[in-house]
mmCIF file of C-alpha atoms in Angstrom:
data_model
loop_
_atom_site.group_PDB
_atom_site.id
_atom_site.type_symbol
_atom_site.label_atom_id
_atom_site.label_comp_id
_atom_site.label_asym_id
_atom_site.label_seq_id
_atom_site.Cartn_x
_atom_site.Cartn_y
_atom_site.Cartn_z
ATOM 1 C CA UNK A 103 -0.026 0.001 -0.014
ATOM 2 C CA UNK A 104 1.049 3.628 -0.494
ATOM 3 C CA UNK A 105 2.165 5.759 2.307
ATOM 4 C CA UNK A 106 3.230 9.369 2.584
ATOM 5 C CA UNK A 107 5.664 10.576 5.209
ATOM 6 C CA UNK A 108 6.209 14.183 6.138
ATOM 7 C CA UNK A 109 8.583 15.550 8.828
ATOM 8 C CA UNK A 110 8.990 17.274 11.136
ATOM 9 C CA UNK A 111 5.661 17.441 12.693
ATOM 10 C CA UNK A 112 6.293 20.619 14.418
ATOM 11 C CA UNK A 113 8.936 23.363 13.845
ATOM 12 C CA UNK A 114 9.841 26.601 15.562
ATOM 13 C CA UNK A 115 12.268 28.622 13.758
ATOM 14 C CA UNK A 116 13.475 32.142 14.206
ATOM 15 C CA UNK A 117 12.953 34.861 11.548
ATOM 16 C CA UNK A 118 15.826 34.831 8.944
ATOM 17 C CA UNK A 119 16.686 31.190 9.392
ATOM 18 C CA UNK A 120 16.451 28.565 6.524
ATOM 19 C CA UNK A 121 13.710 25.955 6.256
ATOM 20 C CA UNK A 122 13.760 22.462 4.761
ATOM 21 C CA UNK A 123 10.628 20.297 5.016
ATOM 22 C CA UNK A 124 10.908 16.874 3.560
ATOM 23 C CA UNK A 125 8.107 14.608 2.186
ATOM 24 C CA UNK A 126 8.365 11.065 0.805
ATOM 25 C CA UNK A 127 6.058 8.680 -0.632
ATOM 26 C CA UNK A 128 6.172 4.837 -0.602
ATOM 27 C CA UNK A 129 4.459 2.241 -2.543
ATOM 28 C CA UNK A 130 3.994 4.109 -5.884
ATOM 29 C CA UNK A 131 5.969 5.265 -8.925
ATOM 30 C CA UNK A 132 5.886 8.829 -10.617
ATOM 31 C CA UNK A 133 3.366 10.371 -8.121
ATOM 32 C CA UNK A 134 2.108 13.887 -8.733
ATOM 33 C CA UNK A 135 3.385 15.753 -5.532
ATOM 34 C CA UNK A 136 2.017 18.761 -3.883
ATOM 35 C CA UNK A 137 2.898 21.294 -1.162
ATOM 36 C CA UNK A 138 -0.057 23.111 0.474
ATOM 37 C CA UNK A 139 -0.139 25.892 3.227
ATOM 38 C CA UNK A 140 -3.046 26.142 5.648
ATOM 39 C CA UNK A 141 -3.475 29.298 7.657
ATOM 40 C CA UNK A 142 -5.390 28.935 10.899
ATOM 41 C CA UNK A 143 -9.074 28.516 10.107
ATOM 42 C CA UNK A 144 -8.502 28.630 6.417
ATOM 43 C CA UNK A 145 -8.519 26.443 3.425
ATOM 44 C CA UNK A 146 -5.538 24.947 1.745
ATOM 45 C CA UNK A 147 -3.454 27.086 -0.535
ATOM 46 C CA UNK A 148 -1.416 25.200 -3.148
ATOM 47 C CA UNK A 149 2.125 26.263 -3.261
ATOM 48 C CA UNK A 150 3.931 23.907 -5.509
ATOM 49 C CA UNK A 151 3.290 20.931 -7.594
ATOM 50 C CA UNK A 152 5.584 18.437 -9.384
ATOM 51 C CA UNK A 153 4.635 15.964 -12.165
ATOM 52 C CA UNK A 154 8.236 14.468 -12.274
ATOM 53 C CA UNK A 155 11.838 14.667 -11.053
ATOM 54 C CA UNK A 156 13.054 18.189 -11.442
ATOM 55 C CA UNK A 157 9.769 19.521 -12.678
ATOM 56 C CA UNK A 158 8.352 22.108 -10.208
ATOM 57 C CA UNK A 159 5.528 24.414 -10.777
ATOM 58 C CA UNK A 160 4.767 27.337 -8.479
ATOM 59 C CA UNK A 161 1.327 28.617 -7.976
ATOM 60 C CA UNK A 162 1.967 31.788 -5.995
ATOM 61 C CA UNK A 163 4.996 33.964 -5.685
ATOM 62 C CA UNK A 164 6.635 33.496 -2.231
ATOM 63 C CA UNK A 165 9.683 33.178 -0.027
ATOM 64 C CA UNK A 166 9.599 29.529 -0.490
ATOM 65 C CA UNK A 167 10.944 27.124 -3.108
ATOM 66 C CA UNK A 168 10.571 23.403 -3.831
ATOM 67 C CA UNK A 169 12.769 20.707 -5.210
ATOM 68 C CA UNK A 170 12.179 17.047 -6.201
ATOM 69 C CA UNK A 171 15.600 15.412 -6.302
ATOM 70 C CA UNK A 172 14.155 11.917 -6.491
ATOM 71 C CA UNK A 173 10.929 10.404 -7.911
ATOM 72 C CA UNK A 174 9.284 10.028 -4.346
ATOM 73 C CA UNK A 175 10.922 12.934 -2.595
ATOM 74 C CA UNK A 176 9.633 16.420 -2.295
ATOM 75 C CA UNK A 177 11.283 19.086 -0.426
ATOM 76 C CA UNK A 178 10.045 22.479 0.677
ATOM 77 C CA UNK A 179 12.702 25.136 1.399
ATOM 78 C CA UNK A 180 13.357 28.673 2.261
ATOM 79 C CA UNK A 181 16.649 30.697 2.547
ATOM 80 C CA UNK A 182 15.273 33.075 5.028
ATOM 81 C CA UNK A 183 12.018 32.600 6.832
ATOM 82 C CA UNK A 184 9.511 35.401 7.423
ATOM 83 C CA UNK A 185 6.957 35.733 10.136
ATOM 84 C CA UNK A 186 4.272 35.376 7.586
ATOM 85 C CA UNK A 187 5.750 31.915 6.642
ATOM 86 C CA UNK A 188 4.088 30.488 9.860
ATOM 87 C CA UNK A 189 1.446 27.898 9.048
ATOM 88 C CA UNK A 190 0.352 24.317 8.661
ATOM 89 C CA UNK A 191 2.206 22.794 5.650
ATOM 90 C CA UNK A 192 0.876 19.772 4.032
ATOM 91 C CA UNK A 193 2.474 17.436 1.460
ATOM 92 C CA UNK A 194 0.145 15.385 -0.701
ATOM 93 C CA UNK A 195 0.544 12.909 -3.748
ATOM 94 C CA UNK A 196 -1.904 11.850 -6.336
ATOM 95 C CA UNK A 197 -1.912 9.214 -9.195
ATOM 96 C CA UNK A 198 -3.134 11.736 -11.756
ATOM 97 C CA UNK A 199 -3.456 15.511 -11.689
ATOM 98 C CA UNK A 200 -6.641 16.839 -10.311
ATOM 99 C CA UNK A 201 -7.742 13.591 -8.729
ATOM 100 C CA UNK A 202 -7.984 12.325 -5.214
ATOM 101 C CA UNK A 203 -4.969 13.470 -3.259
ATOM 102 C CA UNK A 204 -3.526 11.690 -0.295
ATOM 103 C CA UNK A 205 -2.078 14.095 2.374
ATOM 104 C CA UNK A 206 0.678 13.693 4.847
ATOM 105 C CA UNK A 207 0.158 14.655 8.689
ATOM 106 C CA UNK A 208 1.434 18.099 8.128
ATOM 107 C CA UNK A 209 4.126 20.160 9.606
ATOM 108 C CA UNK A 210 3.053 23.086 11.882
ATOM 109 C CA UNK A 211 5.735 25.852 11.375
ATOM 110 C CA UNK A 212 5.890 28.687 13.814
ATOM 111 C CA UNK A 213 8.327 31.531 12.797
ATOM 112 C CA UNK A 214 9.289 33.641 15.850
ATOM 113 C CA UNK B 53 -9.568 33.285 -5.307
ATOM 114 C CA UNK B 54 -11.300 31.453 -2.480
ATOM 115 C CA UNK B 55 -14.598 29.873 -3.490
ATOM 116 C CA UNK B 56 -16.104 30.297 -0.251
ATOM 117 C CA UNK B 57 -16.028 33.022 2.489
ATOM 118 C CA UNK B 58 -12.803 33.791 4.374
ATOM 119 C CA UNK B 59 -14.016 32.814 7.781
ATOM 120 C CA UNK B 60 -14.532 29.242 8.821
ATOM 121 C CA UNK B 61 -18.292 28.552 9.125
ATOM 122 C CA UNK B 62 -19.398 26.198 11.711
ATOM 123 C CA UNK B 63 -22.064 23.687 12.096
ATOM 124 C CA UNK B 64 -23.283 22.151 15.232
ATOM 125 C CA UNK B 65 -25.567 19.071 15.218
ATOM 126 C CA UNK B 66 -26.833 16.530 17.750
ATOM 127 C CA UNK B 67 -25.415 12.953 17.499
ATOM 128 C CA UNK B 68 -27.834 10.965 15.334
ATOM 129 C CA UNK B 69 -29.124 13.704 13.401
ATOM 130 C CA UNK B 70 -28.251 14.327 9.697
ATOM 131 C CA UNK B 71 -25.648 16.998 8.656
ATOM 132 C CA UNK B 72 -25.598 19.061 5.595
ATOM 133 C CA UNK B 73 -22.477 20.900 4.680
ATOM 134 C CA UNK B 74 -22.537 23.316 1.886
ATOM 135 C CA UNK B 75 -19.969 24.691 -0.491
ATOM 136 C CA UNK B 76 -20.299 27.216 -3.208
ATOM 137 C CA UNK B 77 -17.772 26.881 -6.071
ATOM 138 C CA UNK B 78 -16.443 29.620 -8.296
ATOM 139 C CA UNK B 79 -15.585 28.017 -11.733
ATOM 140 C CA UNK B 80 -18.462 26.975 -14.059
ATOM 141 C CA UNK B 81 -15.768 24.920 -16.058
ATOM 142 C CA UNK B 82 -14.903 22.752 -13.090
ATOM 143 C CA UNK B 83 -15.747 19.237 -13.841
ATOM 144 C CA UNK B 84 -14.542 17.304 -10.668
ATOM 145 C CA UNK B 85 -15.205 17.818 -6.931
ATOM 146 C CA UNK B 86 -13.945 16.104 -3.831
ATOM 147 C CA UNK B 87 -14.962 16.401 -0.291
ATOM 148 C CA UNK B 88 -12.160 15.935 2.369
ATOM 149 C CA UNK B 89 -12.338 15.656 6.200
ATOM 150 C CA UNK B 90 -9.680 17.103 8.255
ATOM 151 C CA UNK B 91 -9.317 16.209 11.867
ATOM 152 C CA UNK B 92 -7.529 18.417 14.234
ATOM 153 C CA UNK B 93 -3.653 18.428 13.653
ATOM 154 C CA UNK B 94 -3.895 15.877 10.736
ATOM 155 C CA UNK B 95 -3.823 16.168 7.008
ATOM 156 C CA UNK B 96 -7.236 15.958 5.032
ATOM 157 C CA UNK B 97 -8.675 12.594 4.041
ATOM 158 C CA UNK B 98 -10.646 11.894 1.050
ATOM 159 C CA UNK B 99 -14.478 11.285 1.742
ATOM 160 C CA UNK B 100 -16.164 11.212 -1.635
ATOM 161 C CA UNK B 101 -15.844 12.632 -5.149
ATOM 162 C CA UNK B 102 -18.261 13.529 -7.901
ATOM 163 C CA UNK B 103 -17.802 14.411 -11.607
ATOM 164 C CA UNK B 104 -19.837 17.120 -13.356
ATOM 165 C CA UNK B 105 -21.793 14.478 -15.388
ATOM 166 C CA UNK B 106 -23.539 13.370 -12.254
ATOM 167 C CA UNK B 107 -25.672 15.276 -9.797
ATOM 168 C CA UNK B 108 -25.586 12.794 -6.789
ATOM 169 C CA UNK B 109 -23.234 10.285 -5.464
ATOM 170 C CA UNK B 110 -23.567 8.168 -2.349
ATOM 171 C CA UNK B 111 -21.078 6.576 -0.281
ATOM 172 C CA UNK B 112 -21.266 4.890 3.172
ATOM 173 C CA UNK B 113 -23.282 7.291 5.227
ATOM 174 C CA UNK B 114 -22.334 10.268 2.986
ATOM 175 C CA UNK B 115 -24.005 11.696 -0.133
ATOM 176 C CA UNK B 116 -22.577 14.354 -2.263
ATOM 177 C CA UNK B 117 -25.066 16.634 -4.347
ATOM 178 C CA UNK B 118 -23.924 18.752 -7.146
ATOM 179 C CA UNK B 119 -26.043 21.572 -8.642
ATOM 180 C CA UNK B 120 -24.085 23.014 -11.602
ATOM 181 C CA UNK B 121 -26.924 25.544 -12.257
ATOM 182 C CA UNK B 122 -26.104 27.408 -9.166
ATOM 183 C CA UNK B 123 -22.499 26.046 -8.733
ATOM 184 C CA UNK B 124 -23.372 24.473 -5.421
ATOM 185 C CA UNK B 125 -21.975 21.306 -3.800
ATOM 186 C CA UNK B 126 -23.230 19.712 -0.634
ATOM 187 C CA UNK B 127 -22.057 16.928 1.624
ATOM 188 C CA UNK B 128 -24.879 15.085 3.566
ATOM 189 C CA UNK B 129 -23.883 12.971 6.485
ATOM 190 C CA UNK B 130 -26.474 10.573 7.884
ATOM 191 C CA UNK B 131 -26.623 9.603 11.494
ATOM 192 C CA UNK B 132 -23.906 11.829 12.482
ATOM 193 C CA UNK B 133 -21.510 10.510 15.077
ATOM 194 C CA UNK B 134 -19.034 12.123 17.405
ATOM 195 C CA UNK B 135 -16.184 10.840 15.260
ATOM 196 C CA UNK B 136 -17.496 12.913 12.344
ATOM 197 C CA UNK B 137 -16.447 16.125 14.208
ATOM 198 C CA UNK B 138 -13.890 17.672 11.913
ATOM 199 C CA UNK B 139 -13.369 20.328 9.382
ATOM 200 C CA UNK B 140 -14.871 19.503 5.959
ATOM 201 C CA UNK B 141 -13.385 20.934 2.802
ATOM 202 C CA UNK B 142 -14.683 20.788 -0.789
ATOM 203 C CA UNK B 143 -12.267 21.071 -3.587
ATOM 204 C CA UNK B 144 -12.805 21.775 -7.265
ATOM 205 C CA UNK B 145 -10.899 21.163 -10.357
ATOM 206 C CA UNK B 146 -10.358 24.518 -11.695
ATOM 207 C CA UNK B 147 -9.983 23.044 -15.207
ATOM 208 C CA UNK B 148 -6.242 23.919 -15.687
ATOM 209 C CA UNK B 149 -3.080 22.289 -14.722
ATOM 210 C CA UNK B 150 -2.924 20.699 -11.349
ATOM 211 C CA UNK B 151 -5.049 23.101 -9.655
ATOM 212 C CA UNK B 152 -7.384 21.632 -7.133
ATOM 213 C CA UNK B 153 -8.948 24.641 -5.418
ATOM 214 C CA UNK B 154 -9.910 24.301 -1.785
ATOM 215 C CA UNK B 155 -12.746 25.993 -0.083
ATOM 216 C CA UNK B 156 -12.078 27.470 3.320
ATOM 217 C CA UNK B 157 -13.860 24.514 5.026
ATOM 218 C CA UNK B 158 -16.780 24.057 7.503
ATOM 219 C CA UNK B 159 -16.177 22.997 11.055
ATOM 220 C CA UNK B 160 -18.594 20.286 12.119
ATOM 221 C CA UNK B 161 -19.199 19.724 15.844
ATOM 222 C CA UNK B 162 -21.261 16.667 16.932
ATOM 223 C CA UNK B 163 -22.924 17.199 20.285
ATOM 224 C CA UNK B 164 -23.513 13.911 22.318
#
């Protein structure tokens, strides 16, 4: 069966520090991968998606970047965090674009 | 933009009653819709989906209704249980790329 792992679960980082969140998927090949951000009491905002290794599309301009160094690995990064980067970050995968997505457990990031 | 209001609507129901959660979507070209359930501190989980060539789909204790004329989607939960307490999101396929657009969500609270 397929599983998705996302870590860490919680993270407190100072303003200006770098960020690296990692997501891996097991049990499937060539998944579509997504990073979402969820502000408190709000819906999910799509940040990045990837249809293959090295292929990253960004939905909104921001202080973040994403990379896909391996087929089932998706990384969310920042060189210098801002207070506004705080939120709940979710990684997800799907077999095909715009179909049912399977989400990780999320990372709660607090920038202080 | 967001297909529903910015503030998280809430719905409180008595255990055993039926629940109806509503969602207004924005794009008349959207042809695929998903309902997700998100429990506190976790990632969203797929509940049920529907394509635009249907107006009703039933699952176990859940029914999704689609009214394309008024761009309205609803999720009906029969015999609501305490374990149904969560935030429920609708997501629409915006008809371009990999963009599944999520609504802001509705918080369902089930009273014993």
